mmCIF file of C-alpha atoms in Angstrom:
data_model
loop_
_atom_site.group_PDB
_atom_site.id
_atom_site.type_symbol
_atom_site.label_atom_id
_atom_site.label_comp_id
_atom_site.label_asym_id
_atom_site.label_seq_id
_atom_site.Cartn_x
_atom_site.Cartn_y
_atom_site.Cartn_z
ATOM 1 C CA MET W 1395 74.602 -0.829 -19.419
ATOM 2 C CA ASN W 1396 76.620 -1.780 -22.002
ATOM 3 C CA LEU W 1397 76.043 -4.470 -24.658
ATOM 4 C CA MET W 1398 78.151 -6.858 -23.333
ATOM 5 C CA ALA W 1399 76.960 -7.057 -19.820
ATOM 6 C CA ASN W 1400 72.723 -7.035 -21.288
ATOM 7 C CA ILE W 1401 73.802 -10.155 -23.641
ATOM 8 C CA ILE W 1402 75.330 -11.600 -20.246
ATOM 9 C CA ILE W 1403 72.358 -10.924 -17.973
ATOM 10 C CA ASN W 1404 70.034 -11.534 -21.169
ATOM 11 C CA VAL W 1405 71.962 -14.898 -21.372
ATOM 12 C CA ILE W 1406 71.642 -15.967 -17.705
ATOM 13 C CA ILE W 1407 68.159 -14.875 -17.324
ATOM 14 C CA ALA W 1408 67.139 -17.188 -20.319
ATOM 15 C CA PHE W 1409 68.973 -20.171 -18.786
ATOM 16 C CA LEU W 1410 67.681 -19.859 -15.708
ATOM 17 C CA VAL W 1411 63.741 -19.159 -16.045
ATOM 18 C CA GLY W 1412 64.088 -21.792 -19.390
ATOM 19 C CA SER W 1413 65.548 -24.489 -17.135
ATOM 20 C CA LEU W 1414 62.935 -23.726 -14.342
ATOM 21 C CA LEU W 1415 60.024 -23.801 -16.782
ATOM 22 C CA LEU W 1416 61.505 -27.100 -18.290
ATOM 23 C CA GLY W 1417 61.605 -28.285 -14.790
ATOM 24 C CA PHE W 1418 57.961 -27.248 -13.987
ATOM 25 C CA HIS W 1419 56.838 -29.065 -17.282
ATOM 26 C CA ARG W 1420 57.851 -32.000 -16.529
ATOM 27 C CA LYS W 1421 56.367 -31.620 -12.771
ATOM 28 C CA VAL W 1422 52.775 -30.980 -14.700
ATOM 29 C CA MET W 1423 53.333 -33.589 -16.964
ATOM 30 C CA ALA W 1424 53.768 -35.976 -13.801
ATOM 31 C CA ARG W 1425 50.777 -34.553 -11.375
ATOM 32 C CA ILE W 1426 48.576 -35.045 -14.764
ATOM 33 C CA GLN W 1427 49.473 -38.652 -14.599
ATOM 34 C CA LEU W 1428 49.836 -39.372 -10.965
ATOM 35 C CA ARG W 1429 53.166 -39.232 -10.215
ATOM 36 C CA PRO W 1430 55.307 -37.101 -7.664
ATOM 37 C CA GLY W 1431 57.622 -35.853 -10.182
ATOM 38 C CA PRO W 1432 60.998 -34.285 -9.573
ATOM 39 C CA PRO W 1433 61.452 -31.094 -8.226
ATOM 40 C CA ILE W 1434 60.748 -27.693 -10.306
ATOM 41 C CA ILE W 1435 64.730 -27.336 -10.197
ATOM 42 C CA GLN W 1436 65.611 -30.746 -11.844
ATOM 43 C CA HIS W 1437 66.510 -29.679 -14.946
ATOM 44 C CA PHE W 1438 68.704 -26.761 -13.611
ATOM 45 C CA LEU W 1439 70.436 -29.088 -11.340
ATOM 46 C CA HIS W 1440 71.089 -31.444 -14.225
ATOM 47 C CA SER W 1441 72.899 -28.963 -16.649
ATOM 48 C CA LEU W 1442 74.807 -27.816 -14.010
ATOM 49 C CA LYS W 1443 75.805 -31.477 -12.582
ATOM 50 C CA PHE W 1444 77.049 -32.589 -16.576
ATOM 51 C CA PHE W 1445 79.145 -29.471 -16.405
ATOM 52 C CA PHE W 1446 81.556 -31.332 -13.199
ATOM 53 C CA LYS W 1447 80.919 -34.884 -14.716
ATOM 54 C CA GLU W 1448 83.894 -36.323 -16.870
ATOM 55 C CA SER W 1449 83.275 -36.351 -20.341
ATOM 56 C CA SER W 1450 84.030 -39.302 -22.296
ATOM 57 C CA PHE W 1451 83.712 -39.381 -26.054
ATOM 58 C CA PRO W 1452 82.836 -42.529 -28.079
ATOM 59 C CA LYS W 1453 85.327 -44.383 -30.106
ATOM 60 C CA THR W 1454 82.565 -43.770 -33.286
ATOM 61 C CA ALA W 1455 82.443 -40.468 -33.013
ATOM 62 C CA SER W 1456 84.144 -37.902 -35.726
ATOM 63 C CA MET W 1457 85.948 -35.764 -33.651
ATOM 64 C CA PRO W 1458 86.802 -32.574 -33.551
ATOM 65 C CA PHE W 1459 83.161 -32.310 -35.217
ATOM 66 C CA TYR W 1460 81.523 -34.039 -32.246
ATOM 67 C CA VAL W 1461 82.993 -31.703 -30.081
ATOM 68 C CA ALA W 1462 82.021 -28.615 -32.279
ATOM 69 C CA ILE W 1463 78.579 -29.255 -32.857
ATOM 70 C CA ALA W 1464 77.700 -29.327 -29.415
ATOM 71 C CA SER W 1465 79.395 -26.027 -28.765
ATOM 72 C CA MET W 1466 77.295 -24.439 -31.934
ATOM 73 C CA TYR W 1467 74.106 -25.978 -30.864
ATOM 74 C CA CYS W 1468 74.873 -23.777 -27.893
ATOM 75 C CA ALA W 1469 76.180 -20.970 -29.565
ATOM 76 C CA ILE W 1470 73.073 -20.448 -31.941
ATOM 77 C CA TRP W 1471 70.795 -19.967 -28.876
ATOM 78 C CA ILE W 1472 72.974 -17.184 -27.176
ATOM 79 C CA VAL W 1473 72.552 -15.696 -30.473
ATOM 80 C CA ALA W 1474 69.326 -15.935 -30.602
ATOM 81 C CA VAL W 1475 69.312 -14.336 -27.257
ATOM 82 C CA ILE W 1476 71.370 -10.881 -28.553
ATOM 83 C CA VAL W 1477 68.388 -11.052 -31.961
ATOM 84 C CA GLY W 1478 65.533 -11.055 -29.331
ATOM 85 C CA PRO W 1479 65.665 -9.695 -25.914
ATOM 86 C CA VAL W 1480 68.923 -7.794 -25.820
ATOM 87 C CA THR W 1481 68.816 -5.598 -29.312
ATOM 88 C CA TYR W 1482 65.091 -6.014 -30.403
ATOM 89 C CA GLY W 1483 66.330 -6.850 -34.327
ATOM 90 C CA SER W 1484 64.532 -8.929 -37.006
ATOM 91 C CA LEU W 1485 62.412 -11.455 -36.743
ATOM 92 C CA LEU W 1486 63.368 -13.210 -40.050
ATOM 93 C CA LEU W 1487 67.130 -13.598 -38.089
ATOM 94 C CA ILE W 1488 65.005 -15.463 -35.214
ATOM 95 C CA PHE W 1489 63.896 -17.908 -37.621
ATOM 96 C CA ALA W 1490 67.534 -18.266 -39.699
ATOM 97 C CA ILE W 1491 68.423 -19.186 -36.241
ATOM 98 C CA TYR W 1492 66.236 -21.689 -36.034
ATOM 99 C CA ALA W 1493 67.007 -23.088 -39.547
ATOM 100 C CA VAL W 1494 70.469 -23.387 -38.353
ATOM 101 C CA TYR W 1495 69.498 -25.087 -35.089
ATOM 102 C CA LYS W 1496 67.827 -28.076 -37.430
ATOM 103 C CA ILE W 1497 71.281 -28.558 -39.648
ATOM 104 C CA VAL W 1498 73.028 -28.840 -35.867
ATOM 105 C CA GLU W 1499 70.105 -31.094 -34.890
ATOM 106 C CA HIS W 1500 70.953 -33.194 -37.714
ATOM 107 C CA ASN W 1501 74.687 -33.346 -37.217
ATOM 108 C CA ALA W 1502 74.694 -33.878 -33.854
ATOM 109 C CA GLY W 1503 73.260 -37.341 -34.246
ATOM 110 C CA SER W 1504 75.346 -37.963 -37.268
ATOM 111 C CA SER W 1505 78.851 -36.969 -35.389
ATOM 112 C CA SER W 1506 78.432 -39.543 -32.463
ATOM 113 C CA GLY W 1507 78.367 -42.612 -34.768
ATOM 114 C CA SER W 1508 75.452 -43.839 -32.691
ATOM 115 C CA PRO W 1509 72.886 -46.212 -34.230
ATOM 116 C CA TYR W 1510 69.959 -43.943 -32.068
ATOM 117 C CA GLY W 1511 72.028 -40.822 -33.002
ATOM 118 C CA LYS W 1512 71.898 -41.792 -36.900
ATOM 119 C CA MET W 1513 68.150 -42.419 -36.385
ATOM 120 C CA SER W 1514 67.525 -38.976 -34.853
ATOM 121 C CA CYS W 1515 69.682 -37.433 -38.159
ATOM 122 C CA VAL W 1516 67.754 -39.307 -40.519
ATOM 123 C CA ARG W 1517 64.263 -38.297 -38.849
ATOM 124 C CA ALA W 1518 65.773 -34.433 -38.435
ATOM 125 C CA VAL W 1519 65.783 -34.360 -42.333
ATOM 126 C CA PHE W 1520 62.311 -35.551 -42.663
ATOM 127 C CA SER W 1521 61.044 -33.287 -39.796
ATOM 128 C CA ALA W 1522 62.372 -30.567 -41.622
ATOM 129 C CA ALA W 1523 59.501 -30.595 -44.075
ATOM 130 C CA ALA W 1524 56.937 -29.656 -40.534
ATOM 131 C CA GLU W 1525 58.816 -26.555 -40.057
ATOM 132 C CA ILE W 1526 56.186 -25.019 -43.162
ATOM 133 C CA PRO W 1527 54.152 -23.280 -40.144
ATOM 134 C CA LEU W 1528 57.293 -21.329 -39.417
ATOM 135 C CA PHE W 1529 57.913 -19.925 -42.193
ATOM 136 C CA ALA W 1530 54.262 -19.277 -42.406
ATOM 137 C CA VAL W 1531 53.822 -17.322 -39.571
ATOM 138 C CA LEU W 1532 56.971 -15.206 -40.737
ATOM 139 C CA ALA W 1533 55.183 -14.249 -44.071
ATOM 140 C CA ILE W 1534 52.205 -14.409 -42.629
ATOM 141 C CA VAL W 1535 53.050 -11.764 -39.738
ATOM 142 C CA PHE W 1536 54.868 -9.786 -42.424
ATOM 143 C CA LEU W 1537 51.885 -8.722 -44.717
ATOM 144 C CA GLN W 1538 49.847 -8.074 -41.521
ATOM 145 C CA THR W 1539 52.380 -5.598 -40.207
ATOM 146 C CA GLY W 1540 54.648 -4.709 -42.731
ATOM 147 C CA THR W 1541 57.416 -5.273 -41.118
ATOM 148 C CA MET W 1542 60.251 -7.455 -39.939
ATOM 149 C CA ASN W 1543 61.797 -6.058 -37.147
ATOM 150 C CA ILE W 1544 60.783 -6.854 -33.485
ATOM 151 C CA GLY W 1545 60.655 -3.688 -32.328
ATOM 152 C CA GLU W 1546 58.197 -2.292 -35.018
ATOM 153 C CA ILE W 1547 56.085 -5.296 -34.652
ATOM 154 C CA ILE W 1548 55.961 -4.296 -30.874
ATOM 155 C CA ALA W 1549 54.782 -0.548 -31.806
ATOM 156 C CA TYR W 1550 52.475 -1.770 -34.913
ATOM 157 C CA GLN W 1551 50.276 -3.925 -31.767
ATOM 158 C CA SER W 1552 50.276 -0.430 -29.517
ATOM 159 C CA ALA W 1553 48.376 1.298 -31.976
ATOM 160 C CA ASN W 1554 46.752 -1.525 -33.299
ATOM 161 C CA GLY W 1555 46.351 -4.245 -30.929
ATOM 162 C CA PRO W 1556 47.453 -8.108 -30.289
ATOM 163 C CA LEU W 1557 48.172 -9.908 -33.409
ATOM 164 C CA ILE W 1558 46.850 -12.983 -31.661
ATOM 165 C CA PHE W 1559 43.479 -11.008 -32.351
ATOM 166 C CA SER W 1560 43.976 -10.456 -36.313
ATOM 167 C CA ILE W 1561 45.903 -13.661 -37.433
ATOM 168 C CA PRO W 1562 44.958 -16.470 -34.537
ATOM 169 C CA LEU W 1563 45.174 -19.260 -36.941
ATOM 170 C CA ALA W 1564 49.431 -18.038 -37.038
ATOM 171 C CA ALA W 1565 49.513 -18.099 -33.488
ATOM 172 C CA LEU W 1566 48.005 -21.239 -33.294
ATOM 173 C CA MET W 1567 50.735 -22.809 -36.177
ATOM 174 C CA PHE W 1568 53.306 -21.083 -33.711
ATOM 175 C CA PHE W 1569 52.200 -22.470 -30.711
ATOM 176 C CA ILE W 1570 51.944 -26.330 -32.524
ATOM 177 C CA LEU W 1571 55.835 -25.287 -33.276
ATOM 178 C CA LEU W 1572 56.233 -24.550 -29.377
ATOM 179 C CA LEU W 1573 54.822 -27.741 -29.188
ATOM 180 C CA SER W 1574 56.540 -30.023 -31.272
ATOM 181 C CA LYS W 1575 59.988 -28.573 -29.178
ATOM 182 C CA SER W 1576 58.387 -29.633 -25.863
ATOM 183 C CA PRO W 1577 59.614 -32.589 -23.980
ATOM 184 C CA TYR W 1578 57.931 -35.751 -24.774
ATOM 185 C CA SER W 1579 55.960 -33.725 -27.611
ATOM 186 C CA PRO W 1580 53.624 -36.198 -29.721
ATOM 187 C CA PHE W 1581 55.601 -34.440 -32.741
ATOM 188 C CA SER W 1582 59.085 -35.024 -30.825
ATOM 189 C CA ILE W 1583 60.455 -37.847 -33.243
ATOM 190 C CA THR W 1584 63.557 -36.402 -33.323
ATOM 191 C CA LYS W 1585 63.853 -37.399 -29.619
ATOM 192 C CA GLY W 1586 61.363 -39.815 -29.332
ATOM 193 C CA LYS W 1587 61.625 -43.119 -26.494
ATOM 194 C CA ASP W 1588 62.035 -45.275 -29.280
ATOM 195 C CA ILE W 1589 65.110 -43.668 -29.793
ATOM 196 C CA ILE W 1590 66.677 -43.041 -26.278
ATOM 197 C CA SER W 1591 67.376 -39.595 -26.209
ATOM 198 C CA GLY W 1592 68.237 -38.870 -29.924
ATOM 199 C CA PHE W 1593 70.774 -37.152 -31.115
ATOM 200 C CA GLU W 1594 72.244 -36.332 -27.498
ATOM 201 C CA THR W 1595 72.522 -40.675 -26.688
ATOM 202 C CA GLU W 1596 76.198 -40.169 -27.107
ATOM 203 C CA HIS W 1597 77.222 -36.980 -25.501
ATOM 204 C CA PHE W 1598 78.065 -37.055 -22.193
ATOM 205 C CA GLY W 1599 79.708 -34.564 -19.310
ATOM 206 C CA VAL W 1600 80.466 -30.901 -20.604
ATOM 207 C CA LEU W 1601 79.125 -31.487 -24.211
ATOM 208 C CA ARG W 1602 75.866 -32.920 -22.587
ATOM 209 C CA GLY W 1603 75.776 -29.399 -19.629
ATOM 210 C CA TYR W 1604 75.935 -27.295 -23.246
ATOM 211 C CA MET W 1605 72.918 -29.290 -24.813
ATOM 212 C CA MET W 1606 71.153 -28.960 -21.410
ATOM 213 C CA LEU W 1607 71.905 -24.992 -21.290
ATOM 214 C CA SER W 1608 70.680 -24.839 -24.933
ATOM 215 C CA GLU W 1609 67.435 -26.812 -24.423
ATOM 216 C CA SER W 1610 66.686 -24.135 -21.655
ATOM 217 C CA ILE W 1611 67.734 -21.334 -23.478
ATOM 218 C CA SER W 1612 65.667 -22.149 -26.421
ATOM 219 C CA TRP W 1613 62.634 -22.845 -24.882
ATOM 220 C CA TYR W 1614 62.593 -19.140 -23.050
ATOM 221 C CA ILE W 1615 63.704 -17.633 -26.549
ATOM 222 C CA LEU W 1616 60.850 -19.568 -28.202
ATOM 223 C CA LEU W 1617 58.365 -18.357 -25.775
ATOM 224 C CA TRP W 1618 59.561 -14.893 -25.762
ATOM 225 C CA VAL W 1619 59.159 -15.138 -29.620
ATOM 226 C CA PHE W 1620 55.471 -16.200 -29.592
ATOM 227 C CA LEU W 1621 54.443 -13.587 -26.804
ATOM 228 C CA THR W 1622 56.380 -10.433 -28.350
ATOM 229 C CA VAL W 1623 54.882 -11.042 -31.557
ATOM 230 C CA PHE W 1624 51.659 -11.895 -30.504
ATOM 231 C CA PHE W 1625 50.678 -9.983 -27.715
ATOM 232 C CA GLY W 1626 53.069 -6.733 -28.047
ATOM 233 C CA PRO W 1627 54.900 -5.008 -25.208
ATOM 234 C CA LEU W 1628 54.430 -6.283 -21.895
ATOM 235 C CA SER W 1629 55.882 -6.519 -18.349
ATOM 236 C CA ILE W 1630 58.367 -8.486 -16.991
ATOM 237 C CA LEU W 1631 55.646 -10.046 -15.198
ATOM 238 C CA TRP W 1632 53.295 -10.848 -17.739
ATOM 239 C CA TYR W 1633 56.251 -12.312 -19.542
ATOM 240 C CA LEU W 1634 56.373 -14.729 -16.694
ATOM 241 C CA ILE W 1635 52.841 -15.255 -16.524
ATOM 242 C CA GLY W 1636 52.532 -16.119 -20.299
ATOM 243 C CA MET W 1637 55.125 -18.427 -20.456
ATOM 244 C CA VAL W 1638 54.241 -20.531 -17.300
ATOM 245 C CA VAL W 1639 50.228 -20.675 -18.956
ATOM 246 C CA ILE W 1640 51.880 -21.923 -21.845
ATOM 247 C CA THR W 1641 54.318 -24.439 -20.045
ATOM 248 C CA ALA W 1642 51.650 -25.715 -18.586
ATOM 249 C CA ILE W 1643 49.036 -26.243 -21.268
ATOM 250 C CA THR W 1644 52.013 -27.534 -23.353
ATOM 251 C CA ALA W 1645 52.229 -30.219 -20.588
ATOM 252 C CA LEU W 1646 49.157 -31.474 -20.200
ATOM 253 C CA ILE W 1647 48.982 -32.044 -23.801
ATOM 254 C CA ASN W 1648 52.159 -33.845 -23.940
ATOM 255 C CA ALA W 1649 50.974 -35.811 -20.766
ATOM 256 C CA THR W 1650 47.839 -37.287 -22.010
ATOM 257 C CA THR W 1651 48.922 -37.796 -25.950
ATOM 258 C CA PRO W 1652 50.784 -40.668 -27.204
ATOM 259 C CA ILE W 1653 54.042 -39.819 -29.460
ATOM 260 C CA LEU W 1654 52.956 -39.253 -33.018
ATOM 261 C CA ASN W 1655 54.811 -41.736 -35.670
ATOM 262 C CA PRO W 1656 57.194 -39.862 -38.248
ATOM 263 C CA ASN W 1657 54.619 -39.978 -40.836
ATOM 264 C CA HIS W 1658 51.590 -38.830 -38.989
ATOM 265 C CA SER W 1659 53.647 -36.201 -37.210
ATOM 266 C CA VAL W 1660 54.763 -34.449 -40.129
ATOM 267 C CA MET W 1661 51.693 -35.001 -41.816
ATOM 268 C CA SER W 1662 49.896 -33.348 -38.665
ATOM 269 C CA GLN W 1663 51.811 -30.075 -39.020
ATOM 270 C CA ILE W 1664 51.480 -30.133 -42.855
ATOM 271 C CA THR W 1665 47.977 -30.110 -42.408
ATOM 272 C CA ILE W 1666 47.454 -27.496 -39.613
ATOM 273 C CA ALA W 1667 50.061 -25.276 -41.812
ATOM 274 C CA ILE W 1668 47.601 -25.525 -44.930
ATOM 275 C CA VAL W 1669 44.356 -25.020 -42.807
ATOM 276 C CA GLY W 1670 46.265 -21.982 -40.951
ATOM 277 C CA ILE W 1671 47.720 -19.968 -43.715
ATOM 278 C CA GLY W 1672 44.604 -20.627 -46.016
ATOM 279 C CA GLY W 1673 42.888 -19.364 -42.998
ATOM 280 C CA SER W 1674 44.914 -16.340 -42.198
ATOM 281 C CA ILE W 1675 44.750 -15.450 -46.002
ATOM 282 C CA LEU W 1676 41.120 -15.563 -45.439
ATOM 283 C CA LEU W 1677 40.616 -13.829 -42.549
ATOM 284 C CA MET W 1678 42.952 -10.948 -43.616
ATOM 285 C CA PHE W 1679 40.960 -10.098 -46.460
ATOM 286 C CA ILE W 1680 37.279 -10.061 -45.136
ATOM 287 C CA VAL W 1681 38.919 -7.698 -41.929
#
């Protein structure tokens, strides 16, 4: 199979699986809260719906930056698919893409001119301090395996067992990252209910479709990276089972936990990072 076909197939898989997982996440939350909830395919249907709706642009938007930032949001996660499932490239590049996503999140909010978007933009800057667990995981995985290459990390686990057992606190920190990016997360300060839809508030039509497509791909990729880095070589079936289980766990937590205010959200994640870094280093020296 040539590279372009492989990329297209993996992007389609990431979108389809990611959108169904987000629909499943919403369904689990609804059931826990004693509501029927929408069908699991709802997020997928919404994503397609926006591509056929009329696009409108607020007068306060900074054109063409307003359009370009939504397209970039989609492009960076497609690049993540290429670096991850397609080529098994560098883990460092995956996290560099995530760092760019934070920039896009900030600028998507500021480009619309909406007060809700601007508030989300400010919170995106503030929440960057909570990304310490992300870089801590990167460093701990490198110290444990001696490599940043995803293929080599998989090979290391084939020979030495899953990293979930040797550096469990690093896995916990990555899980907190997953939790923070899941819908209605207690750490979701950039899209909290008090600011409507955050940085997506003023995006309509095709642009909103791009954003929803990006959300599906990003959720799939983050789950894929977590399972690959901490559980090693898995079959397609085990990837699906792992993604469903993690999505259900995050939905359970989100359904029973209120959204924290920005200060508490950031400080909670930083505290978890400090404990995780210290504990992981101790475990590596002890073992």
